[in-house]
Short mmCIF file of C-alpha atoms in Angstrom, two decimals:
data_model
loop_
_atom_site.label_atom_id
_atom_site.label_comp_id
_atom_site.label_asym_id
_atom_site.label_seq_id
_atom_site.Cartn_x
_atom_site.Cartn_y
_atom_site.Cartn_z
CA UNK A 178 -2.67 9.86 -42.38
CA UNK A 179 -4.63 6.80 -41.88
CA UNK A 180 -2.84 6.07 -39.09
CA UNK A 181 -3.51 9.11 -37.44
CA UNK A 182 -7.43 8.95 -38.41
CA UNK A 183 -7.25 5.46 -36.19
CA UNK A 184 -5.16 7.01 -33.09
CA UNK A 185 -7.53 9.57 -32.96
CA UNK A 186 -10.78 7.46 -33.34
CA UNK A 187 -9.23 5.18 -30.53
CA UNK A 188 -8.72 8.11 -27.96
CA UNK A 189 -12.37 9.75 -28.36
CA UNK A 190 -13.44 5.98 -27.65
CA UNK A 191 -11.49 5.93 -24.87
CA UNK A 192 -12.60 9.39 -23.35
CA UNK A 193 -16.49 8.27 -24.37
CA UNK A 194 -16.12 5.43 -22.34
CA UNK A 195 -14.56 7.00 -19.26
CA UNK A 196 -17.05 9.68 -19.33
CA UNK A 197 -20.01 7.40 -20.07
CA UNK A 198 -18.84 5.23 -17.05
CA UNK A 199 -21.97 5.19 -13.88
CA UNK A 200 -21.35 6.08 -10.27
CA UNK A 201 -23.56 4.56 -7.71
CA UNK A 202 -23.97 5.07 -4.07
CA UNK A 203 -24.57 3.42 -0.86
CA UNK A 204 -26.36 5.73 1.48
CA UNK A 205 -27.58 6.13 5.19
CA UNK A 206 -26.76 6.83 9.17
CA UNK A 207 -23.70 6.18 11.07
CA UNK A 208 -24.64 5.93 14.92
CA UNK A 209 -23.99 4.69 18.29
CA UNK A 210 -26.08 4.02 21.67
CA UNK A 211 -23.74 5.35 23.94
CA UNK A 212 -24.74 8.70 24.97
CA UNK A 213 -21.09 10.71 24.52
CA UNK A 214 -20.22 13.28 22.42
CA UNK A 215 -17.71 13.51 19.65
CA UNK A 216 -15.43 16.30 20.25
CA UNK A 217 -15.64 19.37 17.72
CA UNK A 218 -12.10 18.50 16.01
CA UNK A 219 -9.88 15.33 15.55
CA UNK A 220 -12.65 13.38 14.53
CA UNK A 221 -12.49 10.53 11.19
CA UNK A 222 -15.14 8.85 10.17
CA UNK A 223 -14.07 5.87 7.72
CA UNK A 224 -16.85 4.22 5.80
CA UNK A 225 -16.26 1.51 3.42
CA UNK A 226 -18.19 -0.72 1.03
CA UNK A 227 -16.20 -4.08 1.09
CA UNK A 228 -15.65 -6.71 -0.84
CA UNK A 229 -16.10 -9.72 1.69
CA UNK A 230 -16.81 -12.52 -0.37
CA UNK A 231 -13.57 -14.60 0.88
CA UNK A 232 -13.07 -15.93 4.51
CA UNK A 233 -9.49 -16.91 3.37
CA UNK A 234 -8.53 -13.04 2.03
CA UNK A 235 -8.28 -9.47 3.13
CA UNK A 236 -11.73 -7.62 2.48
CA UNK A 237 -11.66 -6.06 -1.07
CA UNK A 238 -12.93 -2.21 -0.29
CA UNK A 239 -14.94 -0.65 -3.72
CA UNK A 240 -15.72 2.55 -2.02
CA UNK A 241 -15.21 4.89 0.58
CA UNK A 242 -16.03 8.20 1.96
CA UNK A 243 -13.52 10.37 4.94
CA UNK A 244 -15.90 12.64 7.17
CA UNK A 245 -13.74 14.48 9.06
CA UNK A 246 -14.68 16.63 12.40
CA UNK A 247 -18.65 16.12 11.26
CA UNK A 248 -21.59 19.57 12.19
CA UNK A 249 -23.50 17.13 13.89
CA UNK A 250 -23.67 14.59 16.66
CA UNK A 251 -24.60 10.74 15.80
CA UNK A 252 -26.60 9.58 13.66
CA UNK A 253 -24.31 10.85 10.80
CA UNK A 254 -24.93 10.78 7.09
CA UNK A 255 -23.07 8.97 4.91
CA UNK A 256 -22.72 8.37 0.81
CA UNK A 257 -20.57 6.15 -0.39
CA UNK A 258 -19.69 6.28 -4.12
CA UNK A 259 -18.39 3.23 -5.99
CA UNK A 260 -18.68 2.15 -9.44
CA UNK A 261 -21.46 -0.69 -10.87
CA UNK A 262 -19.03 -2.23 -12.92
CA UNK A 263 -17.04 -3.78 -9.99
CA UNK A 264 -19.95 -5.66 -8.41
CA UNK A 265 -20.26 -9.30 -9.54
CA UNK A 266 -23.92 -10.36 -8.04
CA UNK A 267 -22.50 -13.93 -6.70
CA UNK A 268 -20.26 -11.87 -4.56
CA UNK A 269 -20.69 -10.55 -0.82
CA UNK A 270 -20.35 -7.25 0.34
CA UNK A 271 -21.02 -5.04 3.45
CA UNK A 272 -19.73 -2.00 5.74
CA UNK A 273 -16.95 -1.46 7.62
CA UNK A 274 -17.19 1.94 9.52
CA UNK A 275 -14.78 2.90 12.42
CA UNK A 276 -14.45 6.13 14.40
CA UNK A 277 -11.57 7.58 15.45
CA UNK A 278 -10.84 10.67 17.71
CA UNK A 279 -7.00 11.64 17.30
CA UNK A 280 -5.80 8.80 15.88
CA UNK A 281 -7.52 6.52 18.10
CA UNK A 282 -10.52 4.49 17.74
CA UNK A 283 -13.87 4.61 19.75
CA UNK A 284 -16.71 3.23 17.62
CA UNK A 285 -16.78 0.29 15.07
CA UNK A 286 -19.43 -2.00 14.02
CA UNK A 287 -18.99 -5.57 15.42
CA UNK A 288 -22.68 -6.65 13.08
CA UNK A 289 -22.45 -7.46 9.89
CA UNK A 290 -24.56 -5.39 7.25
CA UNK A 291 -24.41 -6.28 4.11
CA UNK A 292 -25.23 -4.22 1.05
CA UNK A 293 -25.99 -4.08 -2.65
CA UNK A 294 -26.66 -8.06 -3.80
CA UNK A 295 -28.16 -10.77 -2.42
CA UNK A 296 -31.62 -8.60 -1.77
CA UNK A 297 -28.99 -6.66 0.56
CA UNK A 298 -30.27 -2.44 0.36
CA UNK A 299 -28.08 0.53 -0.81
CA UNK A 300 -30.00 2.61 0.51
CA UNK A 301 -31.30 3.78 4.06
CA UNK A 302 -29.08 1.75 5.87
CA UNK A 303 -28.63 2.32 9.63
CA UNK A 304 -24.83 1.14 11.07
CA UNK A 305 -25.17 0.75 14.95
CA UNK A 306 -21.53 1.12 16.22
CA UNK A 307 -19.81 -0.32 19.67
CA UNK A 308 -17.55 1.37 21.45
CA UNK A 309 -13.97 0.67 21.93
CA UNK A 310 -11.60 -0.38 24.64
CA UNK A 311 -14.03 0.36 27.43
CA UNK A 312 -14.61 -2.67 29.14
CA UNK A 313 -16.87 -2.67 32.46
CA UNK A 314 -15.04 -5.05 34.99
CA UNK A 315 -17.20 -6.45 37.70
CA UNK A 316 -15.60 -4.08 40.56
CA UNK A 317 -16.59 -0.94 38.64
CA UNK A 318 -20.80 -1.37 39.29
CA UNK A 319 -21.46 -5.18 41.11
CA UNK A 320 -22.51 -4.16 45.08
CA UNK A 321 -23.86 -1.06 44.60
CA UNK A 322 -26.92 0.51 43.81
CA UNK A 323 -28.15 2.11 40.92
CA UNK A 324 -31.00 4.48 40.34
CA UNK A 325 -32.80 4.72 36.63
CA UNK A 326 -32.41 8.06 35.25
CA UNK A 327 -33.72 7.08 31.83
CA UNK A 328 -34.50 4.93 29.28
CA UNK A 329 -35.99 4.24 25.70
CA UNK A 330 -34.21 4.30 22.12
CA UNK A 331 -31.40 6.66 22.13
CA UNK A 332 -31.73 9.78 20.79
CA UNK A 333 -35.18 9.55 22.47
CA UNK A 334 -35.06 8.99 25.83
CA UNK A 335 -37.47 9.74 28.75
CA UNK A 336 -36.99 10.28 32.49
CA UNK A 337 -38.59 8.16 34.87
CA UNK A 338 -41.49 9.28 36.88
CA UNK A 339 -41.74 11.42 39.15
CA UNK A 340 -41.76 10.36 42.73
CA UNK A 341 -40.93 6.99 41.75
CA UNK A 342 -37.46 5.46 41.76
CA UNK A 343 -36.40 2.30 39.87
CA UNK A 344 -33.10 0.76 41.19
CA UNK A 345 -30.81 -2.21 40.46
CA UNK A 346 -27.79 -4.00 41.97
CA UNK A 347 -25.66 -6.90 41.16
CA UNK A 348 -24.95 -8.81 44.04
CA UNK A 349 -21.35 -10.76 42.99
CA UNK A 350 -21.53 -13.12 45.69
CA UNK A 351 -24.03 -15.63 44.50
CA UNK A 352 -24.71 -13.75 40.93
CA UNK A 353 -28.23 -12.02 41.91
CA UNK A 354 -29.53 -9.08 40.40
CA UNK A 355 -32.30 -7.31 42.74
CA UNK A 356 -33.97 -3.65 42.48
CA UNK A 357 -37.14 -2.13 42.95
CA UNK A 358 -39.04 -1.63 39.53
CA UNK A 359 -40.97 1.66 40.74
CA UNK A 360 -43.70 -0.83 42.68
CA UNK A 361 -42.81 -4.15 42.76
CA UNK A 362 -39.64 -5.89 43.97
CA UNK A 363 -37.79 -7.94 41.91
CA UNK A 364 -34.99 -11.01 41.94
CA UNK A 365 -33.32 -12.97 39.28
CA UNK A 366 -29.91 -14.12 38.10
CA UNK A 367 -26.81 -12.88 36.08
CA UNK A 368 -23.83 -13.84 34.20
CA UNK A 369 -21.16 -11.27 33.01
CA UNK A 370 -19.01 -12.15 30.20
CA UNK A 371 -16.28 -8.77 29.67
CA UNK A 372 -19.26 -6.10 28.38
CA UNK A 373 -21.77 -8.92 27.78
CA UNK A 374 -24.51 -8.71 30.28
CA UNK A 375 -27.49 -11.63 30.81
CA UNK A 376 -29.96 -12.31 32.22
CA UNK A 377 -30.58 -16.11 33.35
CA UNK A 378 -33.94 -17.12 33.35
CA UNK A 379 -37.08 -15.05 33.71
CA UNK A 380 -37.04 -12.46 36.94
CA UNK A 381 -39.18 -12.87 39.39
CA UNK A 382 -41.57 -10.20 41.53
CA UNK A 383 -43.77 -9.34 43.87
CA UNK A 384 -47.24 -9.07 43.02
CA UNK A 385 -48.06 -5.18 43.85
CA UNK A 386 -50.48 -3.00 42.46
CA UNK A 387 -49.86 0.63 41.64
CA UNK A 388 -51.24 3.30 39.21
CA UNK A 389 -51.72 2.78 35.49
CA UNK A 390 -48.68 4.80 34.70
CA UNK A 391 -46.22 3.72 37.46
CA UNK A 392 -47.01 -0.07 36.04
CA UNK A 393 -46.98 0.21 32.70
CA UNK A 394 -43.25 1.93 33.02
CA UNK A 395 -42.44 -1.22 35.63
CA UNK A 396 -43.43 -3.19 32.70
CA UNK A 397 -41.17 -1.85 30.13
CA UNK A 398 -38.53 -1.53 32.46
CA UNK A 399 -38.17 -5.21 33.59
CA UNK A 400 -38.76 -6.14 29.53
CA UNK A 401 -35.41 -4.04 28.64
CA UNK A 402 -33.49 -6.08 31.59
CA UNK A 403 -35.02 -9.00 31.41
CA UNK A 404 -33.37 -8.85 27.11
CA UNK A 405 -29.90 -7.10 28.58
CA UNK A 406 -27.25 -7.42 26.58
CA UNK A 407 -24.05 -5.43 27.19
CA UNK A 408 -23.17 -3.08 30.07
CA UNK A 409 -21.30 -0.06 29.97
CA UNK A 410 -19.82 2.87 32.62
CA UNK A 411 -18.97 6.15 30.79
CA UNK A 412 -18.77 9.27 32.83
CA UNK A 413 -20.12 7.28 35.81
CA UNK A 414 -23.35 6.20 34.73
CA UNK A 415 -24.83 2.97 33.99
CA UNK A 416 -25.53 1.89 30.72
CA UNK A 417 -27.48 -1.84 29.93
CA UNK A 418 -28.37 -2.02 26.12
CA UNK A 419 -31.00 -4.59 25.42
CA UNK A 420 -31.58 -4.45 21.36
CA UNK A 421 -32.57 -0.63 20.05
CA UNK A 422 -33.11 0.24 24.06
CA UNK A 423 -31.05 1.40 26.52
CA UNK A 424 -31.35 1.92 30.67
CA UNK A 425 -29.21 4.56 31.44
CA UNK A 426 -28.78 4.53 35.52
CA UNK A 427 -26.77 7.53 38.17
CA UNK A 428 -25.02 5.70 41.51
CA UNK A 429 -27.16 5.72 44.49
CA UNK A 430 -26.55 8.96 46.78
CA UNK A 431 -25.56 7.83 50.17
CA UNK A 432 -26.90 9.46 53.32
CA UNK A 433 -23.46 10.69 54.03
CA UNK A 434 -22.36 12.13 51.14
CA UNK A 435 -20.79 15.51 50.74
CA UNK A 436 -23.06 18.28 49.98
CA UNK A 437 -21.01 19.86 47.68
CA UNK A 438 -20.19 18.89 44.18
CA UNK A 439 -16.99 20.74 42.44
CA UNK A 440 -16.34 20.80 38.76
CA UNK A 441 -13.12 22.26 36.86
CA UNK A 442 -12.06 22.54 33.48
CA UNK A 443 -8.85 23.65 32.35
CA UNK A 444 -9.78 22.06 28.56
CA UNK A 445 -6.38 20.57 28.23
CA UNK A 446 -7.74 18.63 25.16
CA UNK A 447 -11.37 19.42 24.45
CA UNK A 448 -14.12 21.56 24.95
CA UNK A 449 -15.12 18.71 27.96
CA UNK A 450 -18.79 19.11 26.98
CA UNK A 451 -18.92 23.17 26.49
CA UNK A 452 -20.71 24.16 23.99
CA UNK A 453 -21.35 27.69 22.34
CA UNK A 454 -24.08 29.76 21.04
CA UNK A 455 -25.19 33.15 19.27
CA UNK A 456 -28.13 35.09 19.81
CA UNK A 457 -29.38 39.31 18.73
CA UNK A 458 -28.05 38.78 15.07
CA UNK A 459 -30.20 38.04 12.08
CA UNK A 460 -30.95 34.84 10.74
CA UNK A 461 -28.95 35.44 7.39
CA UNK A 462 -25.91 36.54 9.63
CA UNK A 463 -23.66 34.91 7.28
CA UNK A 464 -25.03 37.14 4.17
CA UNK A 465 -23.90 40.28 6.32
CA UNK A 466 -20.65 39.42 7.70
CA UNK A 467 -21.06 38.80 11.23
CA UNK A 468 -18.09 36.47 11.08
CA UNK A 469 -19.45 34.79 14.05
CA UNK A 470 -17.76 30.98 15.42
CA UNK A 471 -17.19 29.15 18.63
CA UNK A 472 -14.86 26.19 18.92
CA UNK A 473 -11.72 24.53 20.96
CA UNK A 474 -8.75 26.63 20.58
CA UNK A 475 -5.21 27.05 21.89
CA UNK A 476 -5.04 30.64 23.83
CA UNK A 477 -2.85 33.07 22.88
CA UNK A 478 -1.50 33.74 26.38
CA UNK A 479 2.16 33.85 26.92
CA UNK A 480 3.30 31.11 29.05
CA UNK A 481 -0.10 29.02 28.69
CA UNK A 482 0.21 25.52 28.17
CA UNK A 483 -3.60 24.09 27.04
CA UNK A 484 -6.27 25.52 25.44
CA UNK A 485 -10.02 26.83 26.22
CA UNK A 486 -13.43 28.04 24.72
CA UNK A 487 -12.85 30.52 21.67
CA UNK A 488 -15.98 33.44 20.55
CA UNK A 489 -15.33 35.75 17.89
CA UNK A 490 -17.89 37.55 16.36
CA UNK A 491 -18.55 40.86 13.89
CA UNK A 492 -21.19 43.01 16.03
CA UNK A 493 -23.56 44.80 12.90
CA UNK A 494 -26.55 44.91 14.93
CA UNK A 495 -24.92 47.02 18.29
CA UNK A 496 -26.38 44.21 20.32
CA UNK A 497 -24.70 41.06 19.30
CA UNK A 498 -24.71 38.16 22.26
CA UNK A 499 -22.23 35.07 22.42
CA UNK A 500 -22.23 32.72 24.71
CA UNK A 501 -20.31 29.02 26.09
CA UNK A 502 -22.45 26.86 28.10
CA UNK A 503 -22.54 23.46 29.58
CA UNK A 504 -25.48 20.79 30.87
CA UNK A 505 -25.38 19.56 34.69
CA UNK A 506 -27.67 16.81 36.05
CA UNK A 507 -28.06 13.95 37.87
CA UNK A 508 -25.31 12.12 36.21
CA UNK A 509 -22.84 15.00 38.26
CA UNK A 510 -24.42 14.32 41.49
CA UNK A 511 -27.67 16.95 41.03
CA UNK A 512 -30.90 15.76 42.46
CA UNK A 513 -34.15 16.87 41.19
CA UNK A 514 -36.11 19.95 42.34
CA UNK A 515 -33.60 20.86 44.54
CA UNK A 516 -32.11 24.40 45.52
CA UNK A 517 -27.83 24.86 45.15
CA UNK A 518 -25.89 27.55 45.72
CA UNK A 519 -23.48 28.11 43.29
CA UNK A 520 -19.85 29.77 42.96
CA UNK A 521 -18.67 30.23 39.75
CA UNK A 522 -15.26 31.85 38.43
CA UNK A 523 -13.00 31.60 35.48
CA UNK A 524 -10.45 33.28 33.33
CA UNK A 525 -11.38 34.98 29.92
CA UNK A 526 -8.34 36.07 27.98
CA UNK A 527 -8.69 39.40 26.06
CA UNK A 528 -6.63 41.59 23.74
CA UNK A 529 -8.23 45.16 24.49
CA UNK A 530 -7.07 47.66 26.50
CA UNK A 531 -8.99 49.60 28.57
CA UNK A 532 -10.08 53.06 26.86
CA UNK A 533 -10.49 52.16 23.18
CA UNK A 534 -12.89 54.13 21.24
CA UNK A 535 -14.93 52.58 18.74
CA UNK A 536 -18.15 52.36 16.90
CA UNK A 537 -21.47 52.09 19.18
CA UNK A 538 -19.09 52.18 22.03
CA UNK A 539 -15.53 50.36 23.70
CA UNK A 540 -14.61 47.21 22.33
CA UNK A 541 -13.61 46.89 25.59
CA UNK A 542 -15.75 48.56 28.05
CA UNK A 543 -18.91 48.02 25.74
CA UNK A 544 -18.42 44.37 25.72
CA UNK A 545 -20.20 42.98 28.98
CA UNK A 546 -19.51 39.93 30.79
CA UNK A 547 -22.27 38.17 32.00
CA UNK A 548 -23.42 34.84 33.87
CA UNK A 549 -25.97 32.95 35.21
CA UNK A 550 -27.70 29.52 36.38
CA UNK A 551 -30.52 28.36 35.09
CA UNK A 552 -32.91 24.94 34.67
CA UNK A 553 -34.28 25.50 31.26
CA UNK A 554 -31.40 24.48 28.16
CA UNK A 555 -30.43 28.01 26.96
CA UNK A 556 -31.60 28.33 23.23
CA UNK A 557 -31.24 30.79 20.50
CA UNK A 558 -34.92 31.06 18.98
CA UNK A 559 -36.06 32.58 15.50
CA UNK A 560 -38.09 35.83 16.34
CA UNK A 561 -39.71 37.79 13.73
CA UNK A 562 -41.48 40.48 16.21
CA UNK A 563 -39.30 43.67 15.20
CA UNK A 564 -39.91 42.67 11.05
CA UNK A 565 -36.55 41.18 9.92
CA UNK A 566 -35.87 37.37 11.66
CA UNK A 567 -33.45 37.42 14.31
CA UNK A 568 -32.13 34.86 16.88
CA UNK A 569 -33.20 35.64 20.59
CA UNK A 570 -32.16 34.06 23.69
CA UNK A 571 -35.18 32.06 25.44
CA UNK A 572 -33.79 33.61 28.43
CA UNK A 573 -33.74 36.80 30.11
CA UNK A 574 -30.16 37.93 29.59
CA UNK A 575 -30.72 41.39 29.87
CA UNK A 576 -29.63 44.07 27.10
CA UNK A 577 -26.22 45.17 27.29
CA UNK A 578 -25.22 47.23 30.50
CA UNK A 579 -28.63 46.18 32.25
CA UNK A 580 -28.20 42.08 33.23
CA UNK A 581 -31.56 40.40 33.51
CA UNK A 582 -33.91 37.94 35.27
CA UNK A 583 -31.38 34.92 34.63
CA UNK A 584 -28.45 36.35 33.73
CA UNK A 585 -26.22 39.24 35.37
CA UNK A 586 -23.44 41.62 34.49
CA UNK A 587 -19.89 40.48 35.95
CA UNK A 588 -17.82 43.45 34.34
CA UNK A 589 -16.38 43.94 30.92
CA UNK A 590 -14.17 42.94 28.25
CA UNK A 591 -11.35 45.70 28.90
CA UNK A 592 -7.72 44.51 30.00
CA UNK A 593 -7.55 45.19 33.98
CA UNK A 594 -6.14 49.11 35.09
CA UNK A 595 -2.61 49.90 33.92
CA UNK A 596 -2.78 48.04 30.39
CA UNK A 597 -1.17 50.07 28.07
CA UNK A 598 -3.18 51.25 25.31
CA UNK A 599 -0.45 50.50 22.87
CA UNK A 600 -0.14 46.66 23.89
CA UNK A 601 -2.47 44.13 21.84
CA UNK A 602 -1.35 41.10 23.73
CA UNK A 603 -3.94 38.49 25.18
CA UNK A 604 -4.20 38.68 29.35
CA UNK A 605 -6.19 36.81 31.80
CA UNK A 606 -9.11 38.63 33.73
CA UNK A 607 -10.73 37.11 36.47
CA UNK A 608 -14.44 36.53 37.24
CA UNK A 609 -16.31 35.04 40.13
CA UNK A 610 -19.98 35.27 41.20
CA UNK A 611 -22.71 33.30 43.38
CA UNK A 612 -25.64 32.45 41.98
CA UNK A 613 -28.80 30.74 43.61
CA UNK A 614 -30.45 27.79 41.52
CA UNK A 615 -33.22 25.24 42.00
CA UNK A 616 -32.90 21.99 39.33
CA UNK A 617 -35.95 20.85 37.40
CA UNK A 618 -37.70 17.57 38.03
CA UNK A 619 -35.11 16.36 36.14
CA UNK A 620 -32.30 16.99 38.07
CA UNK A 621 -30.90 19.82 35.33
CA UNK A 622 -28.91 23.25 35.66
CA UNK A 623 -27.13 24.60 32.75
CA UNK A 624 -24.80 26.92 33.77
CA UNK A 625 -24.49 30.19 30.80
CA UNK A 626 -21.02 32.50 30.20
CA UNK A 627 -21.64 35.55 27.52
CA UNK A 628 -20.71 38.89 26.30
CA UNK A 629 -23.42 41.02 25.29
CA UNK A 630 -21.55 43.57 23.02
CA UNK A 631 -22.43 47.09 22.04
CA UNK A 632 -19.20 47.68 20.29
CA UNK A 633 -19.68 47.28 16.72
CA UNK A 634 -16.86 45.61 15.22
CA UNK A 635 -14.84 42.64 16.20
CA UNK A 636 -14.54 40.61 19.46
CA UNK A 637 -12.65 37.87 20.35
CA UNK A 638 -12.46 36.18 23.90
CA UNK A 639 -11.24 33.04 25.32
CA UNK A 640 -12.34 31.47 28.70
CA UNK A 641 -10.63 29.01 30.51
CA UNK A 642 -10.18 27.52 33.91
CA UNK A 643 -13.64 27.72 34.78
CA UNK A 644 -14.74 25.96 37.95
CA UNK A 645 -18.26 25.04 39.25
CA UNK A 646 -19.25 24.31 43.31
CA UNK A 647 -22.48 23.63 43.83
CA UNK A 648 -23.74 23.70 47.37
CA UNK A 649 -26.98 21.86 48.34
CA UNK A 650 -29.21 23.97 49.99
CA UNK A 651 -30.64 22.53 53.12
CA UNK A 652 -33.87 23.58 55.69
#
């Protein structure tokens, strides 16, 4: 019996001490400067509190947290549990975060940031990550001539002026860098080492005088290059980092260029840049059931090899509105303030024959396809005019049947003519339209797909193969 008194006395120590034992965490922002997106799925996030106390042994990791396929773009929150009891304060430890996009990696973080002793935070911390395997080589941007879209801190960047133009080129023979900085001229020296961009020596100017405005964004230009440190190409544009800023520069149109720009996705891996929206629902639309989601999907077309742009929603309201759109600018050859004709066509795949009945209408007929052009970023807004909060469109979409000022009706959601009404399978239907456009002073035209259901009940449509011309429009 005594012996059984001790057992039992040792295991209720034992569970007091395993429940009594702390958790702590290491908390703050995973981002990057580069201005890319992470696709909607196949993304892991790895971050690690290490152990690196020993130059002569593997890092020792005491925590870590998996965020797979994160809501959000960079910066990225992150907690990192790990327990009090393993941290000896003579020791060394810091962060080790990598991003990976199926199975490969794009982002770690080549700075050191170290955590928890030595005055080191745990606690706010902000991990700046470089990208991968994407090294500029000298043919790829010396001799030519780039324009400055933008610049600042990313996440926060501004356009340059308008009617002034900021340019830079790398002259290989000789190592020169020369531009104009939106008044003045300017000349100076470079060395490129892989990524690693400098500077050599202070750059030199002409001594021009220009408005308040136009100088003091010459000045903070030519600090940012003068403190370059790294160059980049990603979707061709120009990228110099110089400490929290970046310059983020388009190639130089030529005189002789085409006036025609042609884009075409087939999404054969990714949404390329698509992204989706919701609008005529409430606010709470998850408390009623409207079911509603956008993302990258295989389509359920016989024979198709790929995938494309997935809506599904639950229509409550008889006016729900879902929608796929995607940014253009100068970065795709745009310019600013600038009228394009547009032709746009794609394929939406659809389940529903023509001639269903349903509730509030045809989930086939009652579902209308519409499209449009437009320079402001199409958002779904909180509007409380009719009592209950609802999201509206901050453009005019028109209701239904009726297109409106930005956006018109292409047809319907119906399987073409001679679809039997007893076959549920998904079929391509074509669209195509012209549209008319002028950019902003930007250089921006989002281009809008949607279907603007009065069929209450369930939709779900797929669009692929969608393809973009746009056609400068010239006195």
């Amino acid at each position: 019996m005594k012996m059984l008194r001790i057992f039992l006395v040792m295991i209720f120590c034992i569970l007091l001490l395993t429940s009594c034992q702390q958790t702590a965490t290491v908390t703050g922002t995973v981002t990057y400067r580069e201005r890319i997106a992470l696709p909607p799925e196949g993304v892991v996030i790895t971050v690690k509190v290490e152990d690196t106390s020993r130059a002569d042994a593997p890092a020792v990791t005491i925590g870590e947290q998996i965020i797979e396929n994160p809501e959000h773009q960079v910066p990225i929150p992150f907690e990192v549990k790990y327990n009090p009891g393993d941290i000896d304060e003579r020791y060394t430890y810091s962060m080790r975060v990598r991003i990976e996009v199926d199975g490969k990696l794009w982002f770690t973080n080549t700075s050191h940031y170290g955590v928890i002793t030595r005055g080191n935070p745990t606690s706010e911390i902000e991990v700046i990550l470089e990208r991968v395997g994407t090294e500029t080589s000298a043919v790829d941007f010396e001799n030519i001539t780039w324009v400055l879209d933008s610049y600042g801190q990313p996440g926060n960047l501004q356009a340059v002026l308008r009617d002034t133009e900021i340019t830079v080129e790398f002259e290989s023979e000789g190592g020169q860098v020369v531009g104009s900085a939106g008044c003045n001229r300017y000349f100076g020296a470079y060395e490129l080492d892989g990524n690693k961009l400098s500077i050599v020596g202070p750059i030199g100017s002409t001594k021009m005088a220009c408005p308040e405005q136009i100088m003091e964004q010459e000045q903070e230009y030519m600090k940012s290059l003068q403190a370059a440190v790294s160059v980049l190409i990603e979707d061709g544009e120009l990228q110099i980092t110089s400490g929290e800023q970046v310059l983020v520069f388009r190639r130089q149109a030529l005189d002789d260029e085409e006036e025609t720009l042609t884009a075409t996705y087939h999404f054969d891996q990714d949404a390329e840049d698509w992204i989706g929206g919701f609008s005529d629902l409430p606010v709470s639309h998850e408390e009623h059931g409207y079911e509603v989601e956008f993302r990258y999907s295989d389509i359920p077309v016989e024979g198709e090899v790929g995938g494309g742009l997935l809506l599904t929603g639950n229509n409550h309201s008889d006016d729900l509105f879902m929608f796929v759109m995607r940014a253009f600018g100068s970065q795709d050859g745009l310019k600013p303030n600038t009228k394009y004709e547009i032709q746009l066509s794609f394929d939406m795949a659809t389940n529903v024959p023509p001639g269903m009945m349903g509730i509030g209408g045809s989930p086939g007929e009652s579902v209308y396809i519409k499209a449009g052009v437009v320079n402001i970023k199409p958002d779904s807004e909180k509007d409380t005019s009719g009592g209950e909060e609802y999201y509206r469109l901050n453009i005019d979409k028109g209701n239904q049947s009726n297109g409106g000022e930005d956006m018109i009706v292409l047809g319907d959601a119906a399987k073409g003519e001679g679809a039997s009404q007893n076959d549920d399978t998904f079929q391509y239907k074509p669209f195509k339209y012209g549209f008319q456009a002028t950019t902003n002073e930007n250089g921006e035209l989002w281009v809008i797909i949607g279907a603007d259901s009065g069929f209450e009940g369930i939709s779900q449509l797929y669009f692929d193969n969608i393809s973009i011309t746009f056609n400068r429009v010239t006195d």
